[in-house]
Short mmCIF file of C-alpha atoms in Angstrom, two decimals:
data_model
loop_
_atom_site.label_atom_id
_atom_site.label_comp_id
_atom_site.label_asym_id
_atom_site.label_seq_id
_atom_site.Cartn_x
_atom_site.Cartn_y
_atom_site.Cartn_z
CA UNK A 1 -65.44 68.46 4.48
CA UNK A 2 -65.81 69.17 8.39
CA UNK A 3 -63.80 71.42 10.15
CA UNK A 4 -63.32 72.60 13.69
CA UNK A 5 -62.75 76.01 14.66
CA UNK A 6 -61.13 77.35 18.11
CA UNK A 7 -58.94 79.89 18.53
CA UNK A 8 -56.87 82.14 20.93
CA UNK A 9 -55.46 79.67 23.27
CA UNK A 10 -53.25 82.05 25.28
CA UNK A 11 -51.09 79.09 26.49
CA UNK A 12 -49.31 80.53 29.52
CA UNK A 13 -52.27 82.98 30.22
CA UNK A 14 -53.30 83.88 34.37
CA UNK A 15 -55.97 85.30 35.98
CA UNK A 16 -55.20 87.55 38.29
CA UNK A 17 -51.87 85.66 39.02
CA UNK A 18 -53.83 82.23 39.24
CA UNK A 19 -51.92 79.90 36.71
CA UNK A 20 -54.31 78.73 34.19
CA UNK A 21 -52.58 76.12 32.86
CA UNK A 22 -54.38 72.77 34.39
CA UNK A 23 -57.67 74.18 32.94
CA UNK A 24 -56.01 75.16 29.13
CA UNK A 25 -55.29 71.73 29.35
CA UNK A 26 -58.61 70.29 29.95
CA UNK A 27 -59.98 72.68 27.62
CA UNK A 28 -57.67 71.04 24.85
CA UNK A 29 -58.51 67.61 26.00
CA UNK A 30 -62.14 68.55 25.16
CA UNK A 31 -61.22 70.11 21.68
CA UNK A 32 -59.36 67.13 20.95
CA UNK A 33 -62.34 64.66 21.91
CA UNK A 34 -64.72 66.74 20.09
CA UNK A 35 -62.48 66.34 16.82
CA UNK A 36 -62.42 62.64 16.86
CA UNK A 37 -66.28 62.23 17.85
CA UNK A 38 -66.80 64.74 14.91
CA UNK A 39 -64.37 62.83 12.59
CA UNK A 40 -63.44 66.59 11.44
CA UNK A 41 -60.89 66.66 8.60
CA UNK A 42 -58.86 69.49 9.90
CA UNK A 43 -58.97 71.73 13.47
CA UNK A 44 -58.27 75.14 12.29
CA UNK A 45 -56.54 77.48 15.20
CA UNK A 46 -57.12 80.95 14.24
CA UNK A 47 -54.07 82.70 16.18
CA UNK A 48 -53.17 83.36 19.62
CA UNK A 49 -51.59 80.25 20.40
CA UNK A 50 -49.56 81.78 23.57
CA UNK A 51 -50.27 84.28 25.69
CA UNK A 52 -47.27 86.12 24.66
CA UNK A 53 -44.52 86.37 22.24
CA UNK A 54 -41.84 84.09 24.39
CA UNK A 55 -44.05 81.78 25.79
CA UNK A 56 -43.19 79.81 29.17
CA UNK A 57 -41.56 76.38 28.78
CA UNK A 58 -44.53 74.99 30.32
CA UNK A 59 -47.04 76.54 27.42
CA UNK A 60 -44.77 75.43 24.74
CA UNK A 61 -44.87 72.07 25.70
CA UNK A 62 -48.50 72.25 26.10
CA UNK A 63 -48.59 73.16 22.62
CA UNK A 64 -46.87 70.58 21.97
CA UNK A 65 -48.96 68.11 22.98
CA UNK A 66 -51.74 69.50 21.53
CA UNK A 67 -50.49 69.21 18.07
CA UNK A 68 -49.81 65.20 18.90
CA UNK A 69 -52.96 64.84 20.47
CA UNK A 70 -55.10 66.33 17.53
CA UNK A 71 -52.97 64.74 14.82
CA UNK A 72 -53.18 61.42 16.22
CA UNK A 73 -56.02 60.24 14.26
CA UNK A 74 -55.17 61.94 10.69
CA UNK A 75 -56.57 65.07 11.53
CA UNK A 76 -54.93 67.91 9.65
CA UNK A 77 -54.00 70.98 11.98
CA UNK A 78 -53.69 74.43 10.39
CA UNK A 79 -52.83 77.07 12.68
CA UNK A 80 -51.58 80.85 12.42
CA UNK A 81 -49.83 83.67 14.36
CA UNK A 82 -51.74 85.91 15.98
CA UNK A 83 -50.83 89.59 18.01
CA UNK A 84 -49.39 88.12 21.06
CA UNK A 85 -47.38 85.73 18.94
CA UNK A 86 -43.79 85.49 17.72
CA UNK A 87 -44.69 84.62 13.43
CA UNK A 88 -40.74 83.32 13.90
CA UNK A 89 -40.76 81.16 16.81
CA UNK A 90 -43.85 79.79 16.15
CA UNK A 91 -43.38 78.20 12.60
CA UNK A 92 -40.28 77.74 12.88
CA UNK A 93 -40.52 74.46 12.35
CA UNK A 94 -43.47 74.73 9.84
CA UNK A 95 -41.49 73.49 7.11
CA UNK A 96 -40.76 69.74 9.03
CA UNK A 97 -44.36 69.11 10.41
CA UNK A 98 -46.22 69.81 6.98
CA UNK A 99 -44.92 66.32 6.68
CA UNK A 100 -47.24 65.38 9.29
CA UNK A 101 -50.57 67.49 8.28
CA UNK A 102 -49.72 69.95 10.85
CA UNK A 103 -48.89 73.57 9.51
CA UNK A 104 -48.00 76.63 11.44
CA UNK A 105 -47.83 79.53 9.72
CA UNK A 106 -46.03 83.02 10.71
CA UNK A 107 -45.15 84.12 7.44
CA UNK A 108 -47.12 86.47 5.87
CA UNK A 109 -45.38 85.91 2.51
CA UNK A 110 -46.49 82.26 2.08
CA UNK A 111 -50.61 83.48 2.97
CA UNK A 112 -50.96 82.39 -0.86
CA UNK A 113 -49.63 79.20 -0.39
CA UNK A 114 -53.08 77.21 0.56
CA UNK A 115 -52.79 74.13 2.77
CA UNK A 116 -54.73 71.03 0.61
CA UNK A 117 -56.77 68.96 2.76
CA UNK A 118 -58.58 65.99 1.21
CA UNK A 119 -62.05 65.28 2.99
CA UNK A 120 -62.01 61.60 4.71
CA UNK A 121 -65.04 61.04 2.06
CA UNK A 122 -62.93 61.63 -0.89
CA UNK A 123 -63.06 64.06 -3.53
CA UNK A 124 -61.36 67.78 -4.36
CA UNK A 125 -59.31 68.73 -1.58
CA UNK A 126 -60.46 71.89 0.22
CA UNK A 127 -57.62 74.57 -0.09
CA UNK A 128 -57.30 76.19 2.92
CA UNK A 129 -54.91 79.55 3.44
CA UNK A 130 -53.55 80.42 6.86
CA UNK A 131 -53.01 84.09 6.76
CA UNK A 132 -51.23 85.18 10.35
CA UNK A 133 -51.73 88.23 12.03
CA UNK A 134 -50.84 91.54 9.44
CA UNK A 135 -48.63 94.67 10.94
CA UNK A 136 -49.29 97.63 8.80
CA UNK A 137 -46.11 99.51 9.22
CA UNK A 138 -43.93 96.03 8.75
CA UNK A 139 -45.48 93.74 6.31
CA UNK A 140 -47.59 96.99 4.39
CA UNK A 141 -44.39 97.15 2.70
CA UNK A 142 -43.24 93.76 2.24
CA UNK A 143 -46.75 92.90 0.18
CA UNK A 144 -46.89 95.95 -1.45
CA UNK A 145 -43.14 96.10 -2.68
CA UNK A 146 -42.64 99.93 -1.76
CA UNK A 147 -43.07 102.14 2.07
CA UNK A 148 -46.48 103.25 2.10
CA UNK A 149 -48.53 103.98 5.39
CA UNK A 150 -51.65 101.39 4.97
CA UNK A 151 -54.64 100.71 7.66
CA UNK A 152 -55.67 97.25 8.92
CA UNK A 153 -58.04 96.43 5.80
CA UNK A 154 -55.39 97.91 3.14
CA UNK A 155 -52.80 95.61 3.91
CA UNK A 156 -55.07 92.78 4.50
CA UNK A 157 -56.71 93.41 1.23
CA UNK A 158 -53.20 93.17 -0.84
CA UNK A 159 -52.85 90.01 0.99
CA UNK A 160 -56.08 88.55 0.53
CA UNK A 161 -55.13 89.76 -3.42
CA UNK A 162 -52.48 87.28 -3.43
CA UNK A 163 -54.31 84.46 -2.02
CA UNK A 164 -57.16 85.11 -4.56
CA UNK A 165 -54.25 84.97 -7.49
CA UNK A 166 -53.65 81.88 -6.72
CA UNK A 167 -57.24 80.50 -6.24
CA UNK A 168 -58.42 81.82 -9.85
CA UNK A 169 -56.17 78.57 -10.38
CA UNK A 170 -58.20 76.15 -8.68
CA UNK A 171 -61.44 76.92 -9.55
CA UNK A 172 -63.21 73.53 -8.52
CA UNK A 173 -61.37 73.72 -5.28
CA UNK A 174 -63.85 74.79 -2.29
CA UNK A 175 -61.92 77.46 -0.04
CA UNK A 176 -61.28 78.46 3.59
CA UNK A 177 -59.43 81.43 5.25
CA UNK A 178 -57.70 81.51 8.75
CA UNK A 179 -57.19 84.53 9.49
CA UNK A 180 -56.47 87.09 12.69
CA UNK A 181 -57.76 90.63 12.66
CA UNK A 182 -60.80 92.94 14.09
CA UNK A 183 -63.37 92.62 11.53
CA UNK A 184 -65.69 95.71 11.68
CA UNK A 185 -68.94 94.84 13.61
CA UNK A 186 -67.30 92.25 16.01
CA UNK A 187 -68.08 92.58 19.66
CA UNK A 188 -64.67 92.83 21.60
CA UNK A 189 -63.94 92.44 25.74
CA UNK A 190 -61.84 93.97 27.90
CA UNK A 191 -58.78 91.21 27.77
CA UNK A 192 -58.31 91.44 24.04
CA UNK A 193 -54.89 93.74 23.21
CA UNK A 194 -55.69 96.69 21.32
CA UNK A 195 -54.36 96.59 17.82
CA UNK A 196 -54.02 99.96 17.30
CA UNK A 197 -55.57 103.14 18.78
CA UNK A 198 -59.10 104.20 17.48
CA UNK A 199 -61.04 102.51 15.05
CA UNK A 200 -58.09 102.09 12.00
CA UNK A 201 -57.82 98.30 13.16
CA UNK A 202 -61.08 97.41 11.50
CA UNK A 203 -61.32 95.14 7.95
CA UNK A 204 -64.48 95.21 6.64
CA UNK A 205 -66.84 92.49 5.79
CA UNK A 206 -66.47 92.48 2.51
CA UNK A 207 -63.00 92.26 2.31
CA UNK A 208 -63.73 88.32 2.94
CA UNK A 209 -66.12 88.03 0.28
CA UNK A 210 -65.51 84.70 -1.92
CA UNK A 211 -64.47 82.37 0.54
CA UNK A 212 -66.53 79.55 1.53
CA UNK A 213 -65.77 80.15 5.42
CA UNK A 214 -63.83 82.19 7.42
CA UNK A 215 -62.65 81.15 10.50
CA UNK A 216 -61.49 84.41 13.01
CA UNK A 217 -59.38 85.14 15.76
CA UNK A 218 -59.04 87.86 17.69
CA UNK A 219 -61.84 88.56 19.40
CA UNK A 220 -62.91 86.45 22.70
CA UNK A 221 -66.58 86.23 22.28
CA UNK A 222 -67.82 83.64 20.10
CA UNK A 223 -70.06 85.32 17.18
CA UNK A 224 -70.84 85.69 13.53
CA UNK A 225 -70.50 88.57 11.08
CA UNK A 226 -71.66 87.28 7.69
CA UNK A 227 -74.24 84.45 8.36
CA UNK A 228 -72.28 81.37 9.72
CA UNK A 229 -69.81 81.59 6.21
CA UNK A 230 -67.68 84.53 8.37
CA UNK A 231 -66.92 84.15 12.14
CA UNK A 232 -64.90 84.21 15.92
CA UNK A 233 -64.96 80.75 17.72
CA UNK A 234 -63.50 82.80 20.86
CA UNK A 235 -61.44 81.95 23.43
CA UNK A 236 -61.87 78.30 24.79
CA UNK A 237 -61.55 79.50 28.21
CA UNK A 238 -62.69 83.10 30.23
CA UNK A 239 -59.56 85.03 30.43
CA UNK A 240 -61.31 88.40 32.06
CA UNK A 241 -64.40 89.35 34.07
CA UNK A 242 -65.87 91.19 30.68
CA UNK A 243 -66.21 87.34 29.33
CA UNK A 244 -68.35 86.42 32.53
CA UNK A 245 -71.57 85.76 30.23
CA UNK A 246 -69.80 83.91 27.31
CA UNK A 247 -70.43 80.51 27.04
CA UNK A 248 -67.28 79.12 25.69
CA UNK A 249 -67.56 77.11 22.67
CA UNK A 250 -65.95 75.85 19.17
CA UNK A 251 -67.58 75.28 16.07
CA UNK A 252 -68.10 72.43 14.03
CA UNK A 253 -68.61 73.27 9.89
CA UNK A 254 -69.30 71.39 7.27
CA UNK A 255 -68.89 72.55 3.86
CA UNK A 256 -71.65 71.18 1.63
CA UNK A 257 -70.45 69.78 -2.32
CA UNK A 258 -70.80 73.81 -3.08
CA UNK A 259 -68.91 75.13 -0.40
CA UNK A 260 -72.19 76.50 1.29
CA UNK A 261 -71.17 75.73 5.22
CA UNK A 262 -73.32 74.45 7.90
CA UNK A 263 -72.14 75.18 11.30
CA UNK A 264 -72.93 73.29 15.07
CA UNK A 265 -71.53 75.57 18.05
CA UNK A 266 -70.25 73.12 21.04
CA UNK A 267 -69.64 74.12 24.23
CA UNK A 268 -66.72 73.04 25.82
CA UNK A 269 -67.97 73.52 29.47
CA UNK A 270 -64.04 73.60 31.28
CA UNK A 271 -62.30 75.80 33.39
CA UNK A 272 -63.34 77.59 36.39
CA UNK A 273 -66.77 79.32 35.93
CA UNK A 274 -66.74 83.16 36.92
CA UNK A 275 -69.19 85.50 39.18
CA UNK A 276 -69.31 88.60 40.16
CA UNK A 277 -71.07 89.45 43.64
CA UNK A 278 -72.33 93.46 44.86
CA UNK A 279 -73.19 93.93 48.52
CA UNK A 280 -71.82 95.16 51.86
CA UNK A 281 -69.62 92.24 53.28
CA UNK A 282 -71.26 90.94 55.83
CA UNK A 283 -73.88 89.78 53.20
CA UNK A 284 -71.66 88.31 51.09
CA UNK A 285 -69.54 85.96 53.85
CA UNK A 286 -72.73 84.88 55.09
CA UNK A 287 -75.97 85.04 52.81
CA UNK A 288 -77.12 81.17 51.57
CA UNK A 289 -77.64 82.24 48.02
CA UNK A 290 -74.20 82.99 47.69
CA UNK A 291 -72.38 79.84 48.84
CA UNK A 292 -72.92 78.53 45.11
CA UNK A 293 -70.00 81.08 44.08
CA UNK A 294 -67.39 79.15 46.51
CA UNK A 295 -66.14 77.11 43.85
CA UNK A 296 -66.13 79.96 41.20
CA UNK A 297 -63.56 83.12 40.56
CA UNK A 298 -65.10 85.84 42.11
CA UNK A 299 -65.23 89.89 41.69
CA UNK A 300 -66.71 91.43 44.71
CA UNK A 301 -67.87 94.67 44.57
CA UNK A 302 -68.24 96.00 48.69
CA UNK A 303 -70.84 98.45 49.08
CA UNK A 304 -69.97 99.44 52.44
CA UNK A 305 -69.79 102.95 53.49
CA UNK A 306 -65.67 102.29 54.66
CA UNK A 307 -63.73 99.95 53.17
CA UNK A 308 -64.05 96.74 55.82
CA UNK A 309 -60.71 95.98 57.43
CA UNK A 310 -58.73 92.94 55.95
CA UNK A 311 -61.72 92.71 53.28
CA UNK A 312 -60.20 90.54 50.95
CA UNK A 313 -58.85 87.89 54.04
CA UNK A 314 -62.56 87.77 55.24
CA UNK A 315 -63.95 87.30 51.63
CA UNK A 316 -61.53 84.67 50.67
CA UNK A 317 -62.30 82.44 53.60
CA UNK A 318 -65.62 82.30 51.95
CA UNK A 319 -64.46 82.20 48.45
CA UNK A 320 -61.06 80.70 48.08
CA UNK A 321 -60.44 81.39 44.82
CA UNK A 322 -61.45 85.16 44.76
CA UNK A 323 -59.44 87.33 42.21
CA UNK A 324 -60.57 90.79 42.32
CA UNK A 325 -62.28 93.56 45.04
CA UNK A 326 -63.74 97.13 44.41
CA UNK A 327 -65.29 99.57 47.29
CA UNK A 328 -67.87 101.45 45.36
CA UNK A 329 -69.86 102.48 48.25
CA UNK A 330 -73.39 103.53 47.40
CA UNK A 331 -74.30 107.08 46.56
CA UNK A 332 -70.79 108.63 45.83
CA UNK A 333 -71.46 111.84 43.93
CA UNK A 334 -67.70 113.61 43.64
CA UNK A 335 -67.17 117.00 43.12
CA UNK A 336 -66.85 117.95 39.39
CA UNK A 337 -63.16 119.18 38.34
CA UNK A 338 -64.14 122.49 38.20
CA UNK A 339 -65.73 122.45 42.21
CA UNK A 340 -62.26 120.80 43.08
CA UNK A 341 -60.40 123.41 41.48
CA UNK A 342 -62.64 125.87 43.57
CA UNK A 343 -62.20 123.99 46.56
CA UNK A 344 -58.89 124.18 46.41
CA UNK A 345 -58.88 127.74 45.66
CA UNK A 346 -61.15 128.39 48.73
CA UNK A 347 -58.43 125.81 51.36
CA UNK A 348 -57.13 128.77 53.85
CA UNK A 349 -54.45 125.46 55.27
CA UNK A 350 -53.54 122.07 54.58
CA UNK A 351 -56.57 121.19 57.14
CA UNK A 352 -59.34 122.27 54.94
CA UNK A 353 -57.56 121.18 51.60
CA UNK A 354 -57.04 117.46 53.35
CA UNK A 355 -60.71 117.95 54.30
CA UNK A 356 -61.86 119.14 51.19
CA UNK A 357 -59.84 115.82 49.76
CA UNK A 358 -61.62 113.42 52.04
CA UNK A 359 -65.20 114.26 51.21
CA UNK A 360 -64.50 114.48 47.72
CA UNK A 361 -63.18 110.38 47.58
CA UNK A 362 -65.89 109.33 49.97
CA UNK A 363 -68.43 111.69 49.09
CA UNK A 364 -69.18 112.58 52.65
CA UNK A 365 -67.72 115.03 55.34
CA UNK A 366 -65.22 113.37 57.71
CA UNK A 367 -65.99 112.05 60.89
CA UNK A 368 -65.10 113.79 63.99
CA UNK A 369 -63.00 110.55 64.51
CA UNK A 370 -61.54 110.80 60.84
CA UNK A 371 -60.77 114.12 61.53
CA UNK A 372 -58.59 113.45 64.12
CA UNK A 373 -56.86 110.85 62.31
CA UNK A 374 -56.42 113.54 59.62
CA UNK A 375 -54.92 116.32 62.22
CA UNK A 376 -52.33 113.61 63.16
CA UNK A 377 -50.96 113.03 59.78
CA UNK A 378 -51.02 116.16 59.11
CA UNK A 379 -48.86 117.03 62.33
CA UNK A 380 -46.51 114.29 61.91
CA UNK A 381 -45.90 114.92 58.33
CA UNK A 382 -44.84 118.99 59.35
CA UNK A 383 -42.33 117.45 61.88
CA UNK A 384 -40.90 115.43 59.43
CA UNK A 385 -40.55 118.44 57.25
CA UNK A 386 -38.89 120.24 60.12
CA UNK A 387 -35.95 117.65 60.53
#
């Protein structure tokens, strides 16, 4: 049996406003060309199909598409709800394409009913159970059968109970689990939605234990947590500046006669690559070793004493498709909140407070020049109090 494993699309996803659509495309493209030279008997999409729970019409129907382009050739497509899905709108229509080997599953209640995929060699079919994305406080209950307060791993754990009910019934079948969640020991980035707050999000290793692969969503960065048997695929494309150094990928498995898998990570090599650039401004519009980042999204990070005027103008005549800009100017040390309290304690008049304000954000004394400035406000702003 050979599978391929992606996951979190984000269909409808930007970056920094830029639409990422034309690349999510070419990123499926890929996944679908990759599943035909691979022959793969089923593409496995562990959650986070859209970007968000009503999707734009232009995701949807890129979803669409999708599905027909990876069940063209016979290729079964198994694919869950994940935390910025709707489990409703997404399967809705679950029950109608089963009849073409594509399931969609939202509903947490059916995580025991396995999807049966015969391998294109022949033999046992593989039973495969989409489990969607678990809620504590809404489907704790509904598996349980009474209102109790469960974690992350509790609730997975009674439904992971039910699935392996109904696999003590099928004991020559080999098994796979699609599944979205934080499993505990995952690396996680910066544009992944927090599940809950602190660490009570986290299901254990072990809670996976008898399945002959489990393929992850969830987290962006592509990585293992139990050999090659329990993994993330990540995101196919970079969807935040904390994924710079990920090289995108999917994975390729192939579960031996036993179920022991063997796993080939592709990369997918789409979308816009990403690059982050630290120097005062005039080095960056004009230093050589920087043109290569023209054709890349960029985060500059200006080291400049001041803020240059009309920064982010300059910069993107360099880099057209620049999406973010920080001023950390070198050598900043703020005062502590207890000297700011002090300072402010100390301020005789608005003058010194605004003063005491200035060097504090720039971590130097104002200018006689900034002073000035300073004065002026300050003046204006009492005559506006006067009227």
């Amino acid at each position: 049996m050979r599978l391929l494993h992606t996951s979190d699309w984000h269909l409808g996803r930007s970056f920094h406003g830029a639409s990422l659509l034309e690349e999510q495309a070419a990123a499926i493209e890929r996944i679908a060309e990759l599943a035909a030279e691979h022959a793969v008997d089923a593409v496995l999409i562990a959650g986070d199909l859209y970007d968000r729970a009503i999707p734009p019409a232009e995701a949807v129907a890129l979803f669409n598409h999708a599905l027909a382009r990876l069940s063209a050739g016979g290729t079964a497509v198994i694919a869950i709800a994940g935390n910025h899905d709707s489990h409703v709108r997404v399967s809705v229509y679950d029950p109608l394409l089963s009849a073409f080997q594509v399931t969609i599953r939202g509903d947490v209640q059916r995580a025991h009913e396995p999807v049966l995929v015969t391998p294109r060699s022949g033999g046992t079919p593989v039973a495969i159970y989409p489990l969607p994305y678990l809620e504590p406080a809404v489907d704790g209950p509904a598996l349980a059968g009474e209102p109790l307060r469960l974690r992350h791993e509790e609730v997975t754990r009674l439904a992971i109970g039910r699935i392996r009910a109904d696999l003590q019934g099928r004991p020559n079948h080999r098994s796979v689990l699609v599944a979205h969640t934080f499993v505990a020991g995952g690396t996680s980035s910066e544009s992944e939605r927090e599940l809950t707050i602190g660490n009570v999000d986290r299901v254990s290793v072990a809670t996976f234990a008898g399945f002959d692969y489990v393929a992850l969503g969830h987290l962006h960065g592509a990585q293992e947590l139990d050999g090659p048997r329990v993994a993330y695929s990540g995101t196919p494309l970079a969807y935040s500046f904390s994924e710079q150094q990920h090289i995108k990928s999917v994975r390729i498995v192939e579960l031996a006669a036993d179920g022991t898998p063997s796993v080939q990570v592709v990369p997918l090599g789409v979308g816009r690559p990403l690059c982050t650039l630290t120097g005062p401004i005039e080095e960056l519009c004009t230093a050589p070793e920087h043109a290569a980042a023209a054709g890349a999204r960029v985060r500059a990070i200006l080291t400049d004493e001041s803020l240059p005027l009309q920064a982010m103008a300059r910069l993107r005549a360099r880099f057209p498709h620049i999406a973010e800009l920080r001023h950390e100017p070198p050598q900043v040390a703020r005062a502590s909140g207890s000297e700011r309290h002090r300072q402010v304690r100390q301020a005789r008049s608005p003058q010194e407070l605004t003063a005491a304000f200035f060097a504090d954000q720039q971590g130097r004394p104002a200018s006689a020049q900034e002073a000035e400035l300073l004065q002026a406000a300050l003046r204006a702003a009492d005559k506006g109090g006067e009227r």
